[in-house]
mmCIF file of C-alpha atoms and ligand atoms in Angstrom:
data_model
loop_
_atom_site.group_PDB
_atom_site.id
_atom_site.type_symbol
_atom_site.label_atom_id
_atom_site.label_comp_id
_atom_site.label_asym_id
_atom_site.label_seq_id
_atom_site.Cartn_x
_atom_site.Cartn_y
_atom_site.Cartn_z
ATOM 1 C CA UNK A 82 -19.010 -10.317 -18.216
ATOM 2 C CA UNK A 83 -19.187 -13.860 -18.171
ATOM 3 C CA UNK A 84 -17.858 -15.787 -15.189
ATOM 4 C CA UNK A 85 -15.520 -18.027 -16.578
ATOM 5 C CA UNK A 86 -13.948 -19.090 -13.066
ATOM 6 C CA UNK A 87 -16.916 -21.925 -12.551
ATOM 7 C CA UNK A 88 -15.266 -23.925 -15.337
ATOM 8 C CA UNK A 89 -11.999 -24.311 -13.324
ATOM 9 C CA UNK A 90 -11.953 -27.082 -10.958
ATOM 10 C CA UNK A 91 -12.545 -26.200 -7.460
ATOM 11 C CA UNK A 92 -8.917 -25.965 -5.840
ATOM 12 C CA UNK A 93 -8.447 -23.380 -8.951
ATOM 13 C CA UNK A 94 -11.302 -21.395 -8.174
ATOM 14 C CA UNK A 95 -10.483 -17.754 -6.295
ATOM 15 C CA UNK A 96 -12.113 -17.628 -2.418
ATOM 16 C CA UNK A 97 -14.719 -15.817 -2.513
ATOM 17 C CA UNK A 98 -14.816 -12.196 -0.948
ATOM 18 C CA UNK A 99 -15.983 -11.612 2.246
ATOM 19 C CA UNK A 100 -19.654 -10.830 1.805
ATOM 20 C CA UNK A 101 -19.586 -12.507 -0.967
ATOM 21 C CA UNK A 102 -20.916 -16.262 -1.749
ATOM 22 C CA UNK A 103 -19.369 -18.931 -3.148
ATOM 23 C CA UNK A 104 -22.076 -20.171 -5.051
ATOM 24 C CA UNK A 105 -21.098 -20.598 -8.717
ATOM 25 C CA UNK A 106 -24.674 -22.595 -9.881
ATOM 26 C CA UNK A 107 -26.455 -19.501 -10.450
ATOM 27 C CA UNK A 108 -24.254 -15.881 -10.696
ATOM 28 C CA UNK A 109 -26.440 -13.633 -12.300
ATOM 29 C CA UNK A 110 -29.658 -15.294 -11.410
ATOM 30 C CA UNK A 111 -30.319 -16.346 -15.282
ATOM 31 C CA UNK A 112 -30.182 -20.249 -14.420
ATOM 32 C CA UNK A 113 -26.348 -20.690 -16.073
ATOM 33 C CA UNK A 114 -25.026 -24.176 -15.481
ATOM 34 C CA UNK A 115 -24.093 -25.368 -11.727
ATOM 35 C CA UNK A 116 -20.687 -25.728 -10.043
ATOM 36 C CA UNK A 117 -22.163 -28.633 -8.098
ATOM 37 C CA UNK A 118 -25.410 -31.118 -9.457
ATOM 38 C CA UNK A 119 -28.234 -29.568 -7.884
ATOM 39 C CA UNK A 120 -29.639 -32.011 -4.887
ATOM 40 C CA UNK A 121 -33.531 -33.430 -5.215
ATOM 41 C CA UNK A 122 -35.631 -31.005 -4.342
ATOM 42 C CA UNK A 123 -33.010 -28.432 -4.082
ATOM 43 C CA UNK A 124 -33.438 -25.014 -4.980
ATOM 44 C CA UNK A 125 -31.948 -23.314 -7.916
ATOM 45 C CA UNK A 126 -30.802 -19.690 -9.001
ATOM 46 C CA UNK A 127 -34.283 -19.015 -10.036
ATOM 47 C CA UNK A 128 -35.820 -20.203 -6.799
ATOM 48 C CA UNK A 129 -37.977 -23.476 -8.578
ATOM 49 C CA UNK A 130 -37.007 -26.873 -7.385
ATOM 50 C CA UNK A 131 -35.126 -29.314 -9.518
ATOM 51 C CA UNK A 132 -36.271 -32.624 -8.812
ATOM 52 C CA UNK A 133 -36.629 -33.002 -12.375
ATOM 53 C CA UNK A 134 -34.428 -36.246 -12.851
ATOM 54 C CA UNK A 135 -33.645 -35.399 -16.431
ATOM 55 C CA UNK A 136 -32.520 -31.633 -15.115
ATOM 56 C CA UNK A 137 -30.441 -33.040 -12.978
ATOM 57 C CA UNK A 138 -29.103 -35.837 -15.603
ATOM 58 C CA UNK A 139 -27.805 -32.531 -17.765
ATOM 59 C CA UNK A 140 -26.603 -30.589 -14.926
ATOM 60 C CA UNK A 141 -24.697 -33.798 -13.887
ATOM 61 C CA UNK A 142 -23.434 -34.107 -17.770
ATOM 62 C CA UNK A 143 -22.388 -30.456 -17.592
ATOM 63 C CA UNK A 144 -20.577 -31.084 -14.663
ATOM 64 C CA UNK A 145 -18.750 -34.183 -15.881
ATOM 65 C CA UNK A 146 -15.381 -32.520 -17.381
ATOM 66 C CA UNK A 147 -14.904 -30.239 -14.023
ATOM 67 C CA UNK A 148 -15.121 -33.706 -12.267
ATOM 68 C CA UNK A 149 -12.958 -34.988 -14.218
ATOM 69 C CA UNK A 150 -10.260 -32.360 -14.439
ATOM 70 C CA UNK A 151 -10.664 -32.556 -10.294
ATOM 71 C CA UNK A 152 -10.312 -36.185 -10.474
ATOM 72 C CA UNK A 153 -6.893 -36.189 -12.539
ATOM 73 C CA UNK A 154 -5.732 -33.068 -10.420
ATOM 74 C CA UNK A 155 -6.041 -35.010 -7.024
ATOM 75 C CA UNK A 156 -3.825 -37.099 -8.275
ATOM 76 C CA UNK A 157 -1.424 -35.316 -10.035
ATOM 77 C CA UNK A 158 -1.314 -32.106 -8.357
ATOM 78 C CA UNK A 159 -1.149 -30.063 -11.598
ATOM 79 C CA UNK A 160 -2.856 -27.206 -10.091
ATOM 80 C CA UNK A 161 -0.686 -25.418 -8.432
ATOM 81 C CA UNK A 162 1.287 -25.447 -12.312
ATOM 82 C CA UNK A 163 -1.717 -24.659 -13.944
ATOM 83 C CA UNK A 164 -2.276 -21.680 -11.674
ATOM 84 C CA UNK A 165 1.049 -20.407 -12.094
ATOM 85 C CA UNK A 166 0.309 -20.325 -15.776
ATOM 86 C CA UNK A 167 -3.090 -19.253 -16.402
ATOM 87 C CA UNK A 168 -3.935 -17.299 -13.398
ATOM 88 C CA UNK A 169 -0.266 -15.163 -12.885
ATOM 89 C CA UNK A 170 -0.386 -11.371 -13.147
ATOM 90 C CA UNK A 171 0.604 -9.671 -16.050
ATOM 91 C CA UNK A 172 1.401 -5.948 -16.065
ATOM 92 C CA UNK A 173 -0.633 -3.004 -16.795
ATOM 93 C CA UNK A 174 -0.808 -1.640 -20.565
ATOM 94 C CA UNK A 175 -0.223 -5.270 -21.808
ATOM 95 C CA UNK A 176 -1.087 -5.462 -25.246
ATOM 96 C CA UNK A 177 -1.268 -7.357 -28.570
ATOM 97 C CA UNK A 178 2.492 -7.221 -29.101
ATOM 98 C CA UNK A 179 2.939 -9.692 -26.169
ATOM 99 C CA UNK A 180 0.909 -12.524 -28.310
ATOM 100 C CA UNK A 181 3.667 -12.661 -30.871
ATOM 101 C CA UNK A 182 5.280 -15.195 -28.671
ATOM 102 C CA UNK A 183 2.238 -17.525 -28.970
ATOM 103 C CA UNK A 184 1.776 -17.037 -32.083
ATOM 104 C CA UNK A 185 5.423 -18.122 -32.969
ATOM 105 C CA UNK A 186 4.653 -21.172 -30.703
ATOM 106 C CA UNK A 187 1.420 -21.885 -32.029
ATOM 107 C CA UNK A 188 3.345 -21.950 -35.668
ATOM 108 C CA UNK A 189 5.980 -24.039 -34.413
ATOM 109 C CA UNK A 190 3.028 -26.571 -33.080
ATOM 110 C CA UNK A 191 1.455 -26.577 -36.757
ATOM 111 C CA UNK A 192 4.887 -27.235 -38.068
ATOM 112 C CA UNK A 193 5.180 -30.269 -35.998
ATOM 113 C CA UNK A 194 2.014 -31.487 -36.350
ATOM 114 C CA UNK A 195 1.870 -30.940 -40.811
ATOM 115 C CA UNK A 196 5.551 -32.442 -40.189
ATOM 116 C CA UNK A 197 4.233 -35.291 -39.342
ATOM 117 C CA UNK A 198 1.474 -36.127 -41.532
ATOM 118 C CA UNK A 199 4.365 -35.355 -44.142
ATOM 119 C CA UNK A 200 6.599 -38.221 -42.566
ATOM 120 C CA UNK A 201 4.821 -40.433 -43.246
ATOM 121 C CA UNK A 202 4.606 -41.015 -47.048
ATOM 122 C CA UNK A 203 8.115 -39.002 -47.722
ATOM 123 C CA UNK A 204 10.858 -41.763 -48.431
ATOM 124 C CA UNK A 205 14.649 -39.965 -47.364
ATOM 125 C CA UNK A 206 16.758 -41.718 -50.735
ATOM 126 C CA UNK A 207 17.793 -39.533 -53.271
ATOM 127 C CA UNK A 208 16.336 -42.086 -55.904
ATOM 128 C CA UNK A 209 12.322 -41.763 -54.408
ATOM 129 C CA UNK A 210 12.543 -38.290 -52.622
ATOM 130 C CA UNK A 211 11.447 -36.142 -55.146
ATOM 131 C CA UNK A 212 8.611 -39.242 -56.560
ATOM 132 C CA UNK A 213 7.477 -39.593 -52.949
ATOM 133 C CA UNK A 214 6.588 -35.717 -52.686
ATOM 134 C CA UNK A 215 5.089 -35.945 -55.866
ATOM 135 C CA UNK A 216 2.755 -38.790 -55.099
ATOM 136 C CA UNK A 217 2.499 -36.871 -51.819
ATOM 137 C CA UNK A 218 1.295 -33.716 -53.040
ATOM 138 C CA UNK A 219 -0.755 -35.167 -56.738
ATOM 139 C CA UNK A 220 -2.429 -38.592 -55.244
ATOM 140 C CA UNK A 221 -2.578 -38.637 -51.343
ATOM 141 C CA UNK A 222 -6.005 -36.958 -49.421
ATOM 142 C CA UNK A 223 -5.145 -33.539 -48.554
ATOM 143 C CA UNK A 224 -1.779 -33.986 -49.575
ATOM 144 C CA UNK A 225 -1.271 -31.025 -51.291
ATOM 145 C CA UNK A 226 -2.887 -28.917 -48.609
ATOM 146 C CA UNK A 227 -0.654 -30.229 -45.555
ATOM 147 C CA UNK A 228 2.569 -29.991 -47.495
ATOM 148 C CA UNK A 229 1.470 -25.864 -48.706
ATOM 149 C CA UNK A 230 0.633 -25.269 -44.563
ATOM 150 C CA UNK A 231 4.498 -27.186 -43.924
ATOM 151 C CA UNK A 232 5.777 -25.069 -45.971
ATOM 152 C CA UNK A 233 3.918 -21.337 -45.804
ATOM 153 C CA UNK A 234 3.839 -21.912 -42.401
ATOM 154 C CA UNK A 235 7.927 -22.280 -41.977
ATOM 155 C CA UNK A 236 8.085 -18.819 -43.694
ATOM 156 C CA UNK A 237 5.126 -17.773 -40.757
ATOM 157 C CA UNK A 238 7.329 -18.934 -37.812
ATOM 158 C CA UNK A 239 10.161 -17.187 -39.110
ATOM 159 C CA UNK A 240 8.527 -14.036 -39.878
ATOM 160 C CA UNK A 241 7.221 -14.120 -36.186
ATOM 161 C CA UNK A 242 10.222 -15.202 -34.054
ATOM 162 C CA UNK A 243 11.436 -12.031 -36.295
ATOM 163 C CA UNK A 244 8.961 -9.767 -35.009
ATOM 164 C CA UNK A 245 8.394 -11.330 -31.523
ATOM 165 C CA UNK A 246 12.146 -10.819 -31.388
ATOM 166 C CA UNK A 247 11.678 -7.154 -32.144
ATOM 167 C CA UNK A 248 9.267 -6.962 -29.720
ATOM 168 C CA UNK A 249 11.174 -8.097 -26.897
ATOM 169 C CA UNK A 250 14.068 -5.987 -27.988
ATOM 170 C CA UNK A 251 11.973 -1.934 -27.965
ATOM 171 C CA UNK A 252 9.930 -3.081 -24.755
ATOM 172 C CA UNK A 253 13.495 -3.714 -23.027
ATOM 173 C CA UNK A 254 12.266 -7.180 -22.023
ATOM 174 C CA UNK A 255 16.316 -8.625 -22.812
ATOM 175 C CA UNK A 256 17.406 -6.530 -19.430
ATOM 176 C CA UNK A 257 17.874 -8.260 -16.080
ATOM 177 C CA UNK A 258 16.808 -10.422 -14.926
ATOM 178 C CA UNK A 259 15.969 -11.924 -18.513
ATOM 179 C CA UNK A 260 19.106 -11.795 -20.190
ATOM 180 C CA UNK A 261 19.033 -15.913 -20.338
ATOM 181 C CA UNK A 262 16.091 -15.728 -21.892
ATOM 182 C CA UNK A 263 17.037 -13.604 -24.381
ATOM 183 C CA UNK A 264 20.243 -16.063 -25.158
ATOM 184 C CA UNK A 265 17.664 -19.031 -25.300
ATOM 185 C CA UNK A 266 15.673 -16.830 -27.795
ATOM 186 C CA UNK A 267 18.789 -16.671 -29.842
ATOM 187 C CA UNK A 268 19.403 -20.075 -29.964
ATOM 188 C CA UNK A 269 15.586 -20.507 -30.815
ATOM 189 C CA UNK A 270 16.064 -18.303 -33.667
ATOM 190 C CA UNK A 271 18.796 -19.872 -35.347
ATOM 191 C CA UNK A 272 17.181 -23.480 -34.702
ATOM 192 C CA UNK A 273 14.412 -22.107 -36.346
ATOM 193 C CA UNK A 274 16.646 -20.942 -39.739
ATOM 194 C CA UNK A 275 18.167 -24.396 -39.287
ATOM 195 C CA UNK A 276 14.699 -25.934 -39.909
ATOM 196 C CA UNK A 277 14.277 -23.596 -42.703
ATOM 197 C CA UNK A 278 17.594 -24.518 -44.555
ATOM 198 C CA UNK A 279 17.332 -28.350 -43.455
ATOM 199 C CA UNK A 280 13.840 -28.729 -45.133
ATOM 200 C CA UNK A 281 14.402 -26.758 -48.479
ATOM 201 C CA UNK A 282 16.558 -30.095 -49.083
ATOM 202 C CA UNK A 283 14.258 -33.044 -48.792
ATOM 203 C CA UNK A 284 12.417 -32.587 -51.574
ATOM 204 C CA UNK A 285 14.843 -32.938 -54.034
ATOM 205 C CA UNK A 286 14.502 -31.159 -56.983
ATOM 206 C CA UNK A 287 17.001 -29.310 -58.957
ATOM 207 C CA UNK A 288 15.993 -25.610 -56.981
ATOM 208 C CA UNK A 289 16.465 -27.325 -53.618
ATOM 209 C CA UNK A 290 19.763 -29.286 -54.378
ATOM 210 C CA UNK A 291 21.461 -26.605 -55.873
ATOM 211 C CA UNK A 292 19.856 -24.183 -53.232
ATOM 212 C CA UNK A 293 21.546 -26.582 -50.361
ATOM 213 C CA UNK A 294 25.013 -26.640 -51.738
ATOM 214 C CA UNK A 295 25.200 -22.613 -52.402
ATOM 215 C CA UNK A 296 24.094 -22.817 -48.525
ATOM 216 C CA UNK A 297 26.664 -25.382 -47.405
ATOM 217 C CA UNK A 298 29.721 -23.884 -49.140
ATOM 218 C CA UNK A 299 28.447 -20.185 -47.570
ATOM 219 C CA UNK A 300 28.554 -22.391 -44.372
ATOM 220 C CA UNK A 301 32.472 -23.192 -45.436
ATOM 221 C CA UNK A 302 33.401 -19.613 -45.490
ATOM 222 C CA UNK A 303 32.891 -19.613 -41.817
ATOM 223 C CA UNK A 304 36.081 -18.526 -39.504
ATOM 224 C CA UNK A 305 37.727 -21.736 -37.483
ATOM 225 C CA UNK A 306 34.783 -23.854 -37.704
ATOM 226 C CA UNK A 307 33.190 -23.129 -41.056
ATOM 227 C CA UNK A 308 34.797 -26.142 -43.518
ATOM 228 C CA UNK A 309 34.400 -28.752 -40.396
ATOM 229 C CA UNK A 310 30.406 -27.419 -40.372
ATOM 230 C CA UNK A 311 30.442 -27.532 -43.735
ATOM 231 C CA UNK A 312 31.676 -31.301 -43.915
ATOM 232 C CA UNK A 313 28.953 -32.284 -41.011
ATOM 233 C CA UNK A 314 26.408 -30.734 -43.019
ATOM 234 C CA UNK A 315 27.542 -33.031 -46.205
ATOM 235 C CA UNK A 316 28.343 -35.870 -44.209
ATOM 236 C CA UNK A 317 31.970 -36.094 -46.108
ATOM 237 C CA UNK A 318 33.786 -34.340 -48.625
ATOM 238 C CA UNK A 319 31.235 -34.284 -51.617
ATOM 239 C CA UNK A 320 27.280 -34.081 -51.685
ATOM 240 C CA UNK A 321 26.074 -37.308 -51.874
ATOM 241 C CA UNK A 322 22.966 -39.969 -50.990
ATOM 242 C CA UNK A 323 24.090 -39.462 -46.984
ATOM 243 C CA UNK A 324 23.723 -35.792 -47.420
ATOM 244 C CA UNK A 325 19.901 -36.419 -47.517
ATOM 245 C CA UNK A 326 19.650 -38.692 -44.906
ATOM 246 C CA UNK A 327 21.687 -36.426 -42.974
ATOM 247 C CA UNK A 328 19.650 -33.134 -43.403
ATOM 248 C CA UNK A 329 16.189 -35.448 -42.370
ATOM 249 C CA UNK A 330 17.645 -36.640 -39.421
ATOM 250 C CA UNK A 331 18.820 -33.264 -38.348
ATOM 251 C CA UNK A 332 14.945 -31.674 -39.256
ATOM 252 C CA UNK A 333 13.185 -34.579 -38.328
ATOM 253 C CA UNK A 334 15.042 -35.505 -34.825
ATOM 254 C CA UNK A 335 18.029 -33.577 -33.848
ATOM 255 C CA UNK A 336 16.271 -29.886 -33.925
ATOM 256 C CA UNK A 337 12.611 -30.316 -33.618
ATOM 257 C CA UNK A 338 13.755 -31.709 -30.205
ATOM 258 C CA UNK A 339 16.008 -29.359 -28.898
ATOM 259 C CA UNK A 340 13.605 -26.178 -30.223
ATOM 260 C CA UNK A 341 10.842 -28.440 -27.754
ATOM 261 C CA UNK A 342 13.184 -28.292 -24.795
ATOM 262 C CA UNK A 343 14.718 -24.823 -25.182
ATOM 263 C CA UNK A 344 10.266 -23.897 -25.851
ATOM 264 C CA UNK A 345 9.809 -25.323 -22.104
ATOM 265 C CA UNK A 346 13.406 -23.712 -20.843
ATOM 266 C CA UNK A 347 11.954 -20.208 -22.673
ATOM 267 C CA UNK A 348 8.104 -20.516 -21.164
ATOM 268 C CA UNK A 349 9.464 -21.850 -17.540
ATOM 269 C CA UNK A 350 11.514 -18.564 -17.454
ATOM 270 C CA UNK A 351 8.415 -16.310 -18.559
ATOM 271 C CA UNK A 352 6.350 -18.019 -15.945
ATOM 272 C CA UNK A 353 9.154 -17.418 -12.996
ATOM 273 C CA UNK A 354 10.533 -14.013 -13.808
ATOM 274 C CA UNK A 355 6.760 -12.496 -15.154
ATOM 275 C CA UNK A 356 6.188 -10.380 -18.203
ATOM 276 C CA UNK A 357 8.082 -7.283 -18.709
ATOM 277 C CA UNK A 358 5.824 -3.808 -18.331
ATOM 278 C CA UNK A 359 5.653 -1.802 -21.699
ATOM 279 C CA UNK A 360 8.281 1.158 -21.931
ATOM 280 C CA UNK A 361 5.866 3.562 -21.521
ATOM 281 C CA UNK A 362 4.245 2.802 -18.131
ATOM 282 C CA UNK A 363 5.780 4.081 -15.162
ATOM 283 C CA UNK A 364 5.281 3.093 -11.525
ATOM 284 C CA UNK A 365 2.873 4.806 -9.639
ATOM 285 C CA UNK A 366 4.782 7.838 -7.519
ATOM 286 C CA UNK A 367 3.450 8.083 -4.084
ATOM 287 C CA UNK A 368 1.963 11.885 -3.989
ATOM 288 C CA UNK A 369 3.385 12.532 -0.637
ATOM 289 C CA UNK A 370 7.482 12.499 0.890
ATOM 290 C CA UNK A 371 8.142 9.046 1.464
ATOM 291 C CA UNK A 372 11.322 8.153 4.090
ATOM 292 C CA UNK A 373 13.657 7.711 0.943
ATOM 293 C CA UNK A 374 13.475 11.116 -0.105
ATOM 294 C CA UNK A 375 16.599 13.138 0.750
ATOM 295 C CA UNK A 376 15.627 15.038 4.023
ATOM 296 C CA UNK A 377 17.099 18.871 2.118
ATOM 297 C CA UNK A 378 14.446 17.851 -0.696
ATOM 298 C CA UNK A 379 11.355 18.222 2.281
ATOM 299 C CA UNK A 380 13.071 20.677 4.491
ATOM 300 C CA UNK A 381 13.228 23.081 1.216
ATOM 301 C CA UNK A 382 9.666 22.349 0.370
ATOM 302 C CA UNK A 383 10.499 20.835 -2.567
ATOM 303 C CA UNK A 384 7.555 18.617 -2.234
ATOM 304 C CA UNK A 385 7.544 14.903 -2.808
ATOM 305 C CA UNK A 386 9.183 14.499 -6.255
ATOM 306 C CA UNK A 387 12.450 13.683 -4.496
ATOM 307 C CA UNK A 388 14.367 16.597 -6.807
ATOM 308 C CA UNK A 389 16.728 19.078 -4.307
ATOM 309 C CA UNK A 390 16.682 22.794 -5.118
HETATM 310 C C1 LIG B 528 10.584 -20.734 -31.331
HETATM 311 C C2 LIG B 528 10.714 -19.481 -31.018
HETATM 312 C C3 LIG B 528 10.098 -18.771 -29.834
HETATM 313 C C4 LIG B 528 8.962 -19.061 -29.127
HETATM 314 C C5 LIG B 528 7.979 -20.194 -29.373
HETATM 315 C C6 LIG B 528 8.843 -18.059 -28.088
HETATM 316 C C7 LIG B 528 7.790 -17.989 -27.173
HETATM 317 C C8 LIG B 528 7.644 -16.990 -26.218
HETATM 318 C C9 LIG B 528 6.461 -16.752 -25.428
HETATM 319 C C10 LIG B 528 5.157 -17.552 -25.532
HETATM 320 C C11 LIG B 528 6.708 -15.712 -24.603
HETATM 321 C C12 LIG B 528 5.736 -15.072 -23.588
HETATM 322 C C13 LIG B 528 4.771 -14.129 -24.310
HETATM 323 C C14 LIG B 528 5.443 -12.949 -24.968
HETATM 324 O O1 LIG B 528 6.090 -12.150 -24.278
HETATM 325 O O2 LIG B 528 5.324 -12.863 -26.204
HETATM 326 C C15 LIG B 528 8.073 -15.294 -24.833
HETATM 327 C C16 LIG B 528 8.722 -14.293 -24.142
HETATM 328 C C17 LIG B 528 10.032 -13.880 -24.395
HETATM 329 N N1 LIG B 528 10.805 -14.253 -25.477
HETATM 330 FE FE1 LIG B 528 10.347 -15.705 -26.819
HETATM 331 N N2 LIG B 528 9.907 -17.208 -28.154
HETATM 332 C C18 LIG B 528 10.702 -17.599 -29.217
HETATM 333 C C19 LIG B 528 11.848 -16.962 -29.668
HETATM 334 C C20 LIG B 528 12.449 -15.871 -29.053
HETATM 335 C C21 LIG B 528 13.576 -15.128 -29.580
HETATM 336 C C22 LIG B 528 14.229 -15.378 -30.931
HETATM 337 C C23 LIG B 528 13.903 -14.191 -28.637
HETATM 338 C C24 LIG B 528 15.021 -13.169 -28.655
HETATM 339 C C25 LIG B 528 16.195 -13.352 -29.170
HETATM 340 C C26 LIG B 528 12.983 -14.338 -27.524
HETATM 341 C C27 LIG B 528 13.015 -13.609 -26.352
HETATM 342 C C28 LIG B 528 12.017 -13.573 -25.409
HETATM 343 C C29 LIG B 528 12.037 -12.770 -24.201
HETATM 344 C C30 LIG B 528 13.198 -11.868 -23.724
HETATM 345 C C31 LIG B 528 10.799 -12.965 -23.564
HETATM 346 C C32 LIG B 528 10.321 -12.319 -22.267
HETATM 347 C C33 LIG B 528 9.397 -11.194 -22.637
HETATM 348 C C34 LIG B 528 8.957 -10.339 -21.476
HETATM 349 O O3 LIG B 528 9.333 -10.607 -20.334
HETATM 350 O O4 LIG B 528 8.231 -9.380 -21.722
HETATM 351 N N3 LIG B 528 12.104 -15.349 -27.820
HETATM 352 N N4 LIG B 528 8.615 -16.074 -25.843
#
């Protein structure tokens, strides 16, 4: 097993156990990289002397991004963050179904990052919409390719905040103390079909604007607040050129941003509360009578599963 821990900047690394040394330059003797540039004349892992200046010029170069990270560190103090995140527990029997949530995230990431690209030759007017997504996807580098990832991958994301959903839902992981969570998931799930029906709009061709006004007026059936949603989505009474402009604002801007903060609201609560144990694992029962146990349970012999005659 490799021993990733000499990568991590020294306040990060674990102490080392007693008996143990703290050397990271050489762990299993086969003359890996150094925690700390090896000293003229210094000894290393293999027991040959390093005075070598263009040894040490590479162990010093290997070194360079742990210095650095150490460097920023001291003066930010991310570590004790970054140790909260990387280094927490996690329960036993943790699995793959626990990377769904990263997986949504790391879809939501490409979205914003294909988004952008897209930005910036897409033109919001109903007149050059649909020509700018053309030129977009038949003339510009790579076009093509960036707007098919935008667009497979918003079918991804919402196929995995599905699942990761489901996920979170059989392994109990909505119970106390997580039920916020769960509520911020909710709202992340219908910003995410937001996205979905915000986008199918921009680029303007006869599937997407007929598509966006079945979707509005099913938006009007609403109870209370579905015609005054309905007339927000529109901007007004009838579809028109501010309709466009509206739905880009609300997928470029107005979403994107709160599905970032709710993201940090959703991964500051996983850090603080921890990860929920699959259903199936059960706490380890102490074999003998603890002082909880009802006294009749051990005066009757019943031995140490806490169950009276
Ligand atoms: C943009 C959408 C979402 C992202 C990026 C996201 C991300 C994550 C990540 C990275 C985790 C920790 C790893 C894991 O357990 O998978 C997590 C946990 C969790 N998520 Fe989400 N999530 C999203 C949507 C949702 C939705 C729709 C729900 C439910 C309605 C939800 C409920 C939860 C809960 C309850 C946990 C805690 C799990 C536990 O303690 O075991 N999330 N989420």
């Amino acid at each position: 097993m490799p021993n990733f821990e000499k990568l991590l900047p020294p306040p990060m690394r674990r102490p080392p156990k007693p008996g143990h040394s703290a050397d990271f330059s050489d762990p299993d003797g086969a003359g890996g990289n150094g925690a700390t540039a090896l000293k003229e004349g210094e000894q290393n892992g293999n027991g040959t002397k390093t005075d070598d200046p263009g040894k040490r010029a590479i162990e010093a170069a290997k070194e360079a991004p742990v210095d650095l990270v150490g460097w920023v560190d001291e003066r930010m103090g991310g570590t004790s963050f970054l140790t909260a995140m990387l280094l927490r527990k996690v329960p036993k029997g943790t699995n793959w179904f626990y990377t769904l949530g990263s997986a949504t995230l790391f879809a939501f990431l490409v979205q914003a990052i294909t988004g952008v690209f897209l930005a910036m030759y897409y033109t919001p007017s109903p007149v050059e919409a649909y020509s700018s997504i053309t030129h977009l996807t038949n003339d510009v580098f790579l076009g093509e390719f960036v707007r098919g990832m935008h667009k497979w991958g918003a079918s991804v994301m919402v196929i995995l905040v599905f699942v990761h959903m489901a996920r979170t839902f059989f392994f109990g992981a909505y119970k106390y103390p997580r039920e916020l969570n769960w509520v911020i998931g909710v709202v992340l799930l219908i910003l995410t079909m937001v996205m979905g029906f915000t986008g199918y709009l921009l680029p303007f061709d006869q599937r997407s604007y007929w598509a966006t006004i079945v979707g509005v007026n099913i938006n009007g059936t609403g109870p209370i607040v579905g015609p005054y949603l309905s007339d927000f989505l529109r901007a007004g009474p009838e579809f028109g050129a501010t309709t466009l402009s509206r739905f880009y604002a609300i997928h470029m801007l107005l979403i994107p941003g709160a599905i970032i903060a709710l993201i940090g609201a959703h991964l500051y609560l996983v850090v603080k509360l921890g990860t929920t144990a699959p259903p199936w694992m059960r706490a380890d029962r102490k074999p003998k009578a603890s002082r909880s146990e009802p006294v009749d349970a051990i005066a009757n012999g019943a031995g140490g599963n806490g169950s009276a005659p």
